[in-house]
Amino acid sequence: MDKAIGVFDSGIGGLTVLKEIINILPKENTIYLGDTARVPYGIKSSDTVIRYSLENAEFLSSKDIKLLVVACNTASAVGLPALRDKYNLPIIGVIEPGARKAIKVTKRKRVGVIGTERTIKSSAYVNSLKGIDPKIAVVSQACPLFVPLVEEGWTDNDIAFLTAKRYLHALKEANVDTLILGCTHYPLLKDVIGKVLGDEVLLVDSAEETAAEVVGVLRSSNLLKTSNKSAVHEFYVTDAPEKFVEAGIRFLQGTELKNVKKVSIA
Ligand code: DGL
């Protein structure tokens, strides 16, 4: 089926998820919405994040998509039930896939989770991990300064390193063997996080697992693209496209950012 896969995020970070989807499903059409006018979601209340998520989904469903990916961890953490209630579409968030992967790879059942303030307060990752394996020990930490650091491109300097050292101290003390990067932006800090925690701690990036789940759902629902037309990737933002294109290149690493249009969705 040639309909597109719809993906939304609060801004540019969800491009890390889109990149994995395009890598694994290069023939599929995609439509990405970045709510750049209202980013960040991570410091807002659940009610606000739910309202924004519904408005984003409304915009994408008006484009006749076949599946919706909520690439934003914060929106996935608090908005999925409301979205699933309203839309009769397969909807995939990033929390469950990330949690499943962590359970698969942890050796000592000691898992750390980092994310925005709202994601951590929601306990979505803890509930998901414990729902799969009640014996798992989970230590969570909000890292609010990571998002602005990544947006600024400060991913490998001393400020990034010191910030990571401070945030990750408790997780290191707790001796976790696996860490879920529970925010769209954090995969870009993998090197710095790895330096602080050491090679023995496995870093789980929800993006790869989410893309694998997209394949599984499209296949089992018979929704994979059948025509051989080349893939079309559309991008919409709610604020100036120029900033999105400039910063987005760091997130997409390779795929060209073309066709970026500004829309009003509220
Ligand atoms: N996309 C958000 C997330 O994954 C991070 C940026 C924000 O706070 O909106 O949680």
CSV table of C-alpha atoms and ligand atoms in Angstrom, one decimal:
chain,number,residue,atom,x,y,z
A,1,MET,CA,0.0,0.0,0.0
A,2,ASP,CA,1.5,3.3,-1.1
A,3,LYS,CA,0.1,5.5,1.7
A,4,ALA,CA,2.8,7.1,3.9
A,5,ILE,CA,4.0,6.3,7.4
A,6,GLY,CA,3.3,9.4,9.6
A,7,VAL,CA,5.8,10.3,12.2
A,8,PHE,CA,5.6,13.1,14.7
A,9,ASP,CA,7.9,14.6,17.3
A,10,SER,CA,8.0,17.8,19.4
A,11,GLY,CA,10.7,19.0,17.0
A,12,ILE,CA,13.8,17.8,15.2
A,13,GLY,CA,14.8,14.9,17.6
A,14,GLY,CA,12.3,12.4,16.1
A,15,LEU,CA,14.5,12.5,12.9
A,16,THR,CA,16.6,9.9,14.8
A,17,VAL,CA,13.6,7.6,14.6
A,18,LEU,CA,12.7,8.5,11.0
A,19,LYS,CA,16.3,7.8,10.0
A,20,GLU,CA,16.1,4.2,11.3
A,21,ILE,CA,12.7,3.8,9.6
A,22,ILE,CA,14.1,5.0,6.2
A,23,ASN,CA,17.2,2.7,6.7
A,24,ILE,CA,15.2,-0.4,7.3
A,25,LEU,CA,12.3,0.4,4.9
A,26,PRO,CA,13.9,2.5,2.1
A,27,LYS,CA,10.9,2.1,-0.3
A,28,GLU,CA,8.3,3.5,2.1
A,29,ASN,CA,6.8,7.0,1.8
A,30,THR,CA,7.0,9.1,5.0
A,31,ILE,CA,5.5,12.3,6.3
A,32,TYR,CA,7.3,13.8,9.3
A,33,LEU,CA,5.8,16.6,11.5
A,34,GLY,CA,8.0,18.4,13.9
A,35,ASP,CA,6.1,20.7,16.3
A,36,THR,CA,9.0,23.1,16.4
A,37,ALA,CA,6.9,26.1,17.5
A,38,ARG,CA,5.9,24.3,20.8
A,39,VAL,CA,9.1,22.3,21.6
A,40,PRO,CA,10.1,21.3,24.3
A,41,TYR,CA,7.4,19.0,25.5
A,42,GLY,CA,9.6,17.5,28.2
A,43,ILE,CA,9.0,20.3,30.7
A,44,LYS,CA,5.3,20.7,30.1
A,45,SER,CA,2.3,19.2,31.9
A,46,SER,CA,0.8,15.9,30.8
A,47,ASP,CA,-2.5,17.6,29.8
A,48,THR,CA,-0.6,20.0,27.5
A,49,VAL,CA,1.5,17.2,25.9
A,50,ILE,CA,-1.7,15.1,25.3
A,51,ARG,CA,-3.4,18.1,23.6
A,52,TYR,CA,-0.4,18.7,21.4
A,53,SER,CA,-0.1,15.0,20.5
A,54,LEU,CA,-3.8,14.9,19.5
A,55,GLU,CA,-3.3,18.0,17.3
A,56,ASN,CA,-0.2,16.5,15.7
A,57,ALA,CA,-2.0,13.2,15.0
A,58,GLU,CA,-5.0,15.1,13.5
A,59,PHE,CA,-2.7,16.9,11.1
A,60,LEU,CA,-1.0,13.6,10.0
A,61,SER,CA,-4.3,11.7,9.7
A,62,SER,CA,-5.6,14.4,7.4
A,63,LYS,CA,-2.7,13.3,5.1
A,64,ASP,CA,-4.2,9.8,4.9
A,65,ILE,CA,-1.3,7.9,6.5
A,66,LYS,CA,-1.4,4.1,7.1
A,67,LEU,CA,0.5,4.0,10.4
A,68,LEU,CA,1.4,6.6,13.0
A,69,VAL,CA,4.8,6.6,14.8
A,70,VAL,CA,5.0,8.8,17.9
A,71,ALA,CA,8.7,9.4,17.8
A,72,CYS,CA,8.8,11.6,20.8
A,73,ASN,CA,9.4,9.8,24.1
A,74,THR,CA,7.5,12.4,26.1
A,75,ALA,CA,4.4,12.2,23.9
A,76,SER,CA,4.7,8.4,23.9
A,77,ALA,CA,4.9,8.4,27.7
A,78,VAL,CA,1.7,10.3,28.3
A,79,GLY,CA,-0.2,10.6,25.0
A,80,LEU,CA,-0.5,7.1,23.6
A,81,PRO,CA,-3.8,6.1,25.3
A,82,ALA,CA,-5.6,9.2,24.1
A,83,LEU,CA,-4.2,8.7,20.6
A,84,ARG,CA,-5.2,5.0,20.5
A,85,ASP,CA,-8.7,5.9,21.7
A,86,LYS,CA,-9.3,8.5,19.0
A,87,TYR,CA,-7.6,7.0,15.9
A,88,ASN,CA,-8.4,3.7,14.2
A,89,LEU,CA,-4.8,3.4,12.9
A,90,PRO,CA,-1.8,1.3,14.0
A,91,ILE,CA,0.0,3.6,16.4
A,92,ILE,CA,3.6,2.8,17.6
A,93,GLY,CA,5.3,4.7,20.4
A,94,VAL,CA,9.0,4.5,21.4
A,95,ILE,CA,8.7,3.4,25.0
A,96,GLU,CA,7.6,-0.3,24.6
A,97,PRO,CA,10.2,-1.1,21.9
A,98,GLY,CA,13.0,0.5,24.0
A,99,ALA,CA,11.9,-1.4,27.2
A,100,ARG,CA,11.8,-4.7,25.3
A,101,LYS,CA,15.2,-4.2,23.9
A,102,ALA,CA,16.6,-3.4,27.3
A,103,ILE,CA,15.1,-6.5,28.8
A,104,LYS,CA,16.7,-8.6,26.0
A,105,VAL,CA,20.2,-7.3,26.5
A,106,THR,CA,20.5,-6.7,30.3
A,107,LYS,CA,22.8,-9.3,31.9
A,108,ARG,CA,22.3,-8.5,35.6
A,109,LYS,CA,18.7,-7.1,35.3
A,110,ARG,CA,19.8,-3.7,36.4
A,111,VAL,CA,18.5,-1.1,34.0
A,112,GLY,CA,18.9,2.7,34.0
A,113,VAL,CA,16.5,5.0,32.2
A,114,ILE,CA,17.2,8.7,31.2
A,115,GLY,CA,14.7,11.0,29.7
A,116,THR,CA,12.9,14.4,30.0
A,117,GLU,CA,11.4,15.4,33.2
A,118,ARG,CA,7.8,14.5,32.0
A,119,THR,CA,8.9,11.1,30.7
A,120,ILE,CA,10.6,10.2,34.0
A,121,LYS,CA,7.7,11.5,36.1
A,122,SER,CA,5.3,9.5,34.1
A,123,SER,CA,7.1,6.2,35.0
A,124,ALA,CA,6.2,4.9,31.6
A,125,TYR,CA,9.5,3.2,31.1
A,126,VAL,CA,9.5,1.7,34.7
A,127,ASN,CA,5.9,0.4,34.2
A,128,SER,CA,6.8,-1.0,30.8
A,129,LEU,CA,10.0,-2.7,32.0
A,130,LYS,CA,8.3,-4.2,35.1
A,131,GLY,CA,5.3,-5.2,33.0
A,132,ILE,CA,7.7,-7.4,31.0
A,133,ASP,CA,9.9,-8.6,33.9
A,134,PRO,CA,8.8,-7.7,37.5
A,135,LYS,CA,12.2,-8.7,38.8
A,136,ILE,CA,14.0,-6.0,36.9
A,137,ALA,CA,15.7,-3.2,39.0
A,138,VAL,CA,15.2,0.2,37.4
A,139,VAL,CA,16.9,3.5,38.2
A,140,SER,CA,15.6,6.6,36.5
A,141,GLN,CA,17.1,10.0,36.0
A,142,ALA,CA,15.7,13.1,34.2
A,143,CYS,CA,18.4,15.0,32.2
A,144,PRO,CA,16.7,18.3,31.2
A,145,LEU,CA,19.9,20.0,30.0
A,146,PHE,CA,20.7,17.3,27.4
A,147,VAL,CA,18.1,18.5,25.0
A,148,PRO,CA,19.4,22.1,24.7
A,149,LEU,CA,23.0,20.8,24.5
A,150,VAL,CA,22.1,18.6,21.5
A,151,GLU,CA,20.1,21.3,19.8
A,152,GLU,CA,23.1,23.6,20.2
A,153,GLY,CA,25.4,20.9,18.7
A,154,TRP,CA,27.4,20.6,21.9
A,155,THR,CA,27.6,16.9,21.9
A,156,ASP,CA,31.3,16.2,22.4
A,157,ASN,CA,32.8,19.1,24.4
A,158,ASP,CA,33.7,19.5,28.1
A,159,ILE,CA,30.3,21.0,29.0
A,160,ALA,CA,28.5,18.0,27.6
A,161,PHE,CA,30.9,15.7,29.4
A,162,LEU,CA,30.6,17.4,32.8
A,163,THR,CA,26.8,17.6,32.4
A,164,ALA,CA,26.6,13.9,31.7
A,165,LYS,CA,28.9,13.1,34.6
A,166,ARG,CA,26.6,15.0,37.0
A,167,TYR,CA,23.4,13.4,35.7
A,168,LEU,CA,24.7,9.9,35.4
A,169,HIS,CA,26.4,9.7,38.8
A,170,ALA,CA,23.5,8.0,40.6
A,171,LEU,CA,23.2,5.5,37.7
A,172,LYS,CA,26.9,4.6,37.9
A,173,GLU,CA,26.6,4.2,41.7
A,174,ALA,CA,23.6,2.0,41.2
A,175,ASN,CA,25.7,-0.2,39.0
A,176,VAL,CA,23.3,-0.5,36.0
A,177,ASP,CA,24.5,-2.7,33.2
A,178,THR,CA,22.1,-1.2,30.6
A,179,LEU,CA,20.9,2.3,30.0
A,180,ILE,CA,17.8,3.3,28.0
A,181,LEU,CA,18.3,6.5,26.1
A,182,GLY,CA,14.7,7.6,26.6
A,183,CYS,CA,14.7,10.8,24.6
A,184,THR,CA,15.0,11.5,20.9
A,185,HIS,CA,18.0,13.7,21.4
A,186,TYR,CA,20.2,11.4,23.5
A,187,PRO,CA,21.5,9.1,20.8
A,188,LEU,CA,23.6,12.1,19.7
A,189,LEU,CA,25.2,12.0,23.1
A,190,LYS,CA,26.1,8.3,23.0
A,191,ASP,CA,29.9,9.0,22.9
A,192,VAL,CA,29.9,11.3,25.9
A,193,ILE,CA,27.5,9.0,27.9
A,194,GLY,CA,29.7,6.0,27.0
A,195,LYS,CA,32.8,7.8,28.2
A,196,VAL,CA,31.1,8.5,31.6
A,197,LEU,CA,29.6,5.1,32.2
A,198,GLY,CA,32.3,2.9,30.5
A,199,ASP,CA,32.1,0.3,27.8
A,200,GLU,CA,30.5,-2.3,30.0
A,201,VAL,CA,27.2,-0.4,30.2
A,202,LEU,CA,25.1,-1.1,27.1
A,203,LEU,CA,23.3,1.9,25.6
A,204,VAL,CA,19.8,1.1,24.2
A,205,ASP,CA,18.5,3.4,21.5
A,206,SER,CA,14.7,3.2,21.1
A,207,ALA,CA,14.9,4.4,17.5
A,208,GLU,CA,16.3,1.1,16.1
A,209,GLU,CA,13.8,-1.0,18.0
A,210,THR,CA,10.9,1.2,17.0
A,211,ALA,CA,11.8,0.9,13.3
A,212,ALA,CA,11.9,-2.9,13.7
A,213,GLU,CA,8.4,-2.7,15.2
A,214,VAL,CA,7.2,-0.6,12.3
A,215,VAL,CA,8.3,-3.4,9.9
A,216,GLY,CA,6.6,-6.0,12.0
A,217,VAL,CA,3.3,-4.2,12.1
A,218,LEU,CA,3.2,-3.2,8.4
A,219,ARG,CA,4.1,-6.8,7.5
A,220,SER,CA,1.5,-8.5,9.8
A,221,SER,CA,-1.2,-6.0,8.7
A,222,ASN,CA,-0.4,-6.4,5.0
A,223,LEU,CA,0.4,-2.7,4.7
A,224,LEU,CA,3.9,-2.8,3.2
A,225,LYS,CA,4.3,-0.7,0.1
A,226,THR,CA,3.8,-2.7,-3.0
A,227,SER,CA,4.6,-0.4,-5.9
A,228,ASN,CA,8.2,0.3,-7.1
A,229,LYS,CA,7.9,4.1,-7.2
A,230,SER,CA,10.7,5.7,-5.4
A,231,ALA,CA,10.0,6.9,-1.9
A,232,VAL,CA,8.8,10.4,-1.1
A,233,HIS,CA,9.7,12.0,2.2
A,234,GLU,CA,7.7,15.0,3.2
A,235,PHE,CA,8.5,17.3,6.2
A,236,TYR,CA,6.3,19.7,8.0
A,237,VAL,CA,7.2,22.0,10.9
A,238,THR,CA,5.2,24.5,12.9
A,239,ASP,CA,7.9,27.1,13.0
A,240,ALA,CA,10.6,28.4,10.6
A,241,PRO,CA,11.8,25.6,8.3
A,242,GLU,CA,15.3,27.1,8.0
A,243,LYS,CA,16.3,26.3,11.6
A,244,PHE,CA,14.8,22.8,11.3
A,245,VAL,CA,16.8,22.1,8.1
A,246,GLU,CA,20.1,23.4,9.7
A,247,ALA,CA,19.8,21.4,12.9
A,248,GLY,CA,18.1,18.4,11.2
A,249,ILE,CA,21.1,17.5,9.1
A,250,ARG,CA,22.9,16.5,12.3
A,251,PHE,CA,20.0,14.1,13.2
A,252,LEU,CA,19.4,12.6,9.8
A,253,GLN,CA,23.1,12.1,9.0
A,254,GLY,CA,22.9,11.4,5.2
A,255,THR,CA,19.2,11.5,4.2
A,256,GLU,CA,18.5,14.8,2.5
A,257,LEU,CA,16.1,17.2,4.2
A,258,LYS,CA,14.0,18.6,1.3
A,259,ASN,CA,10.3,19.6,1.0
A,260,VAL,CA,10.1,21.2,4.5
A,261,LYS,CA,6.9,23.2,4.8
A,262,LYS,CA,5.6,25.3,7.6
A,263,VAL,CA,2.1,24.5,8.8
A,264,SER,CA,-0.3,25.7,11.5
A,265,ILE,CA,-1.9,22.9,13.4
A,266,ALA,CA,-3.2,24.3,16.7
B,1,DGL,N1,11.3,14.7,21.8
B,1,DGL,C1,11.4,14.9,23.2
B,1,DGL,C2,11.5,13.5,23.8
B,1,DGL,O1,11.9,12.5,23.1
B,1,DGL,C3,12.6,15.7,23.6
B,1,DGL,C4,12.4,17.2,23.3
B,1,DGL,C5,11.3,17.8,24.1
B,1,DGL,O2,11.4,18.0,25.3
B,1,DGL,O3,10.3,18.1,23.4
B,1,DGL,O4,11.2,13.3,24.9
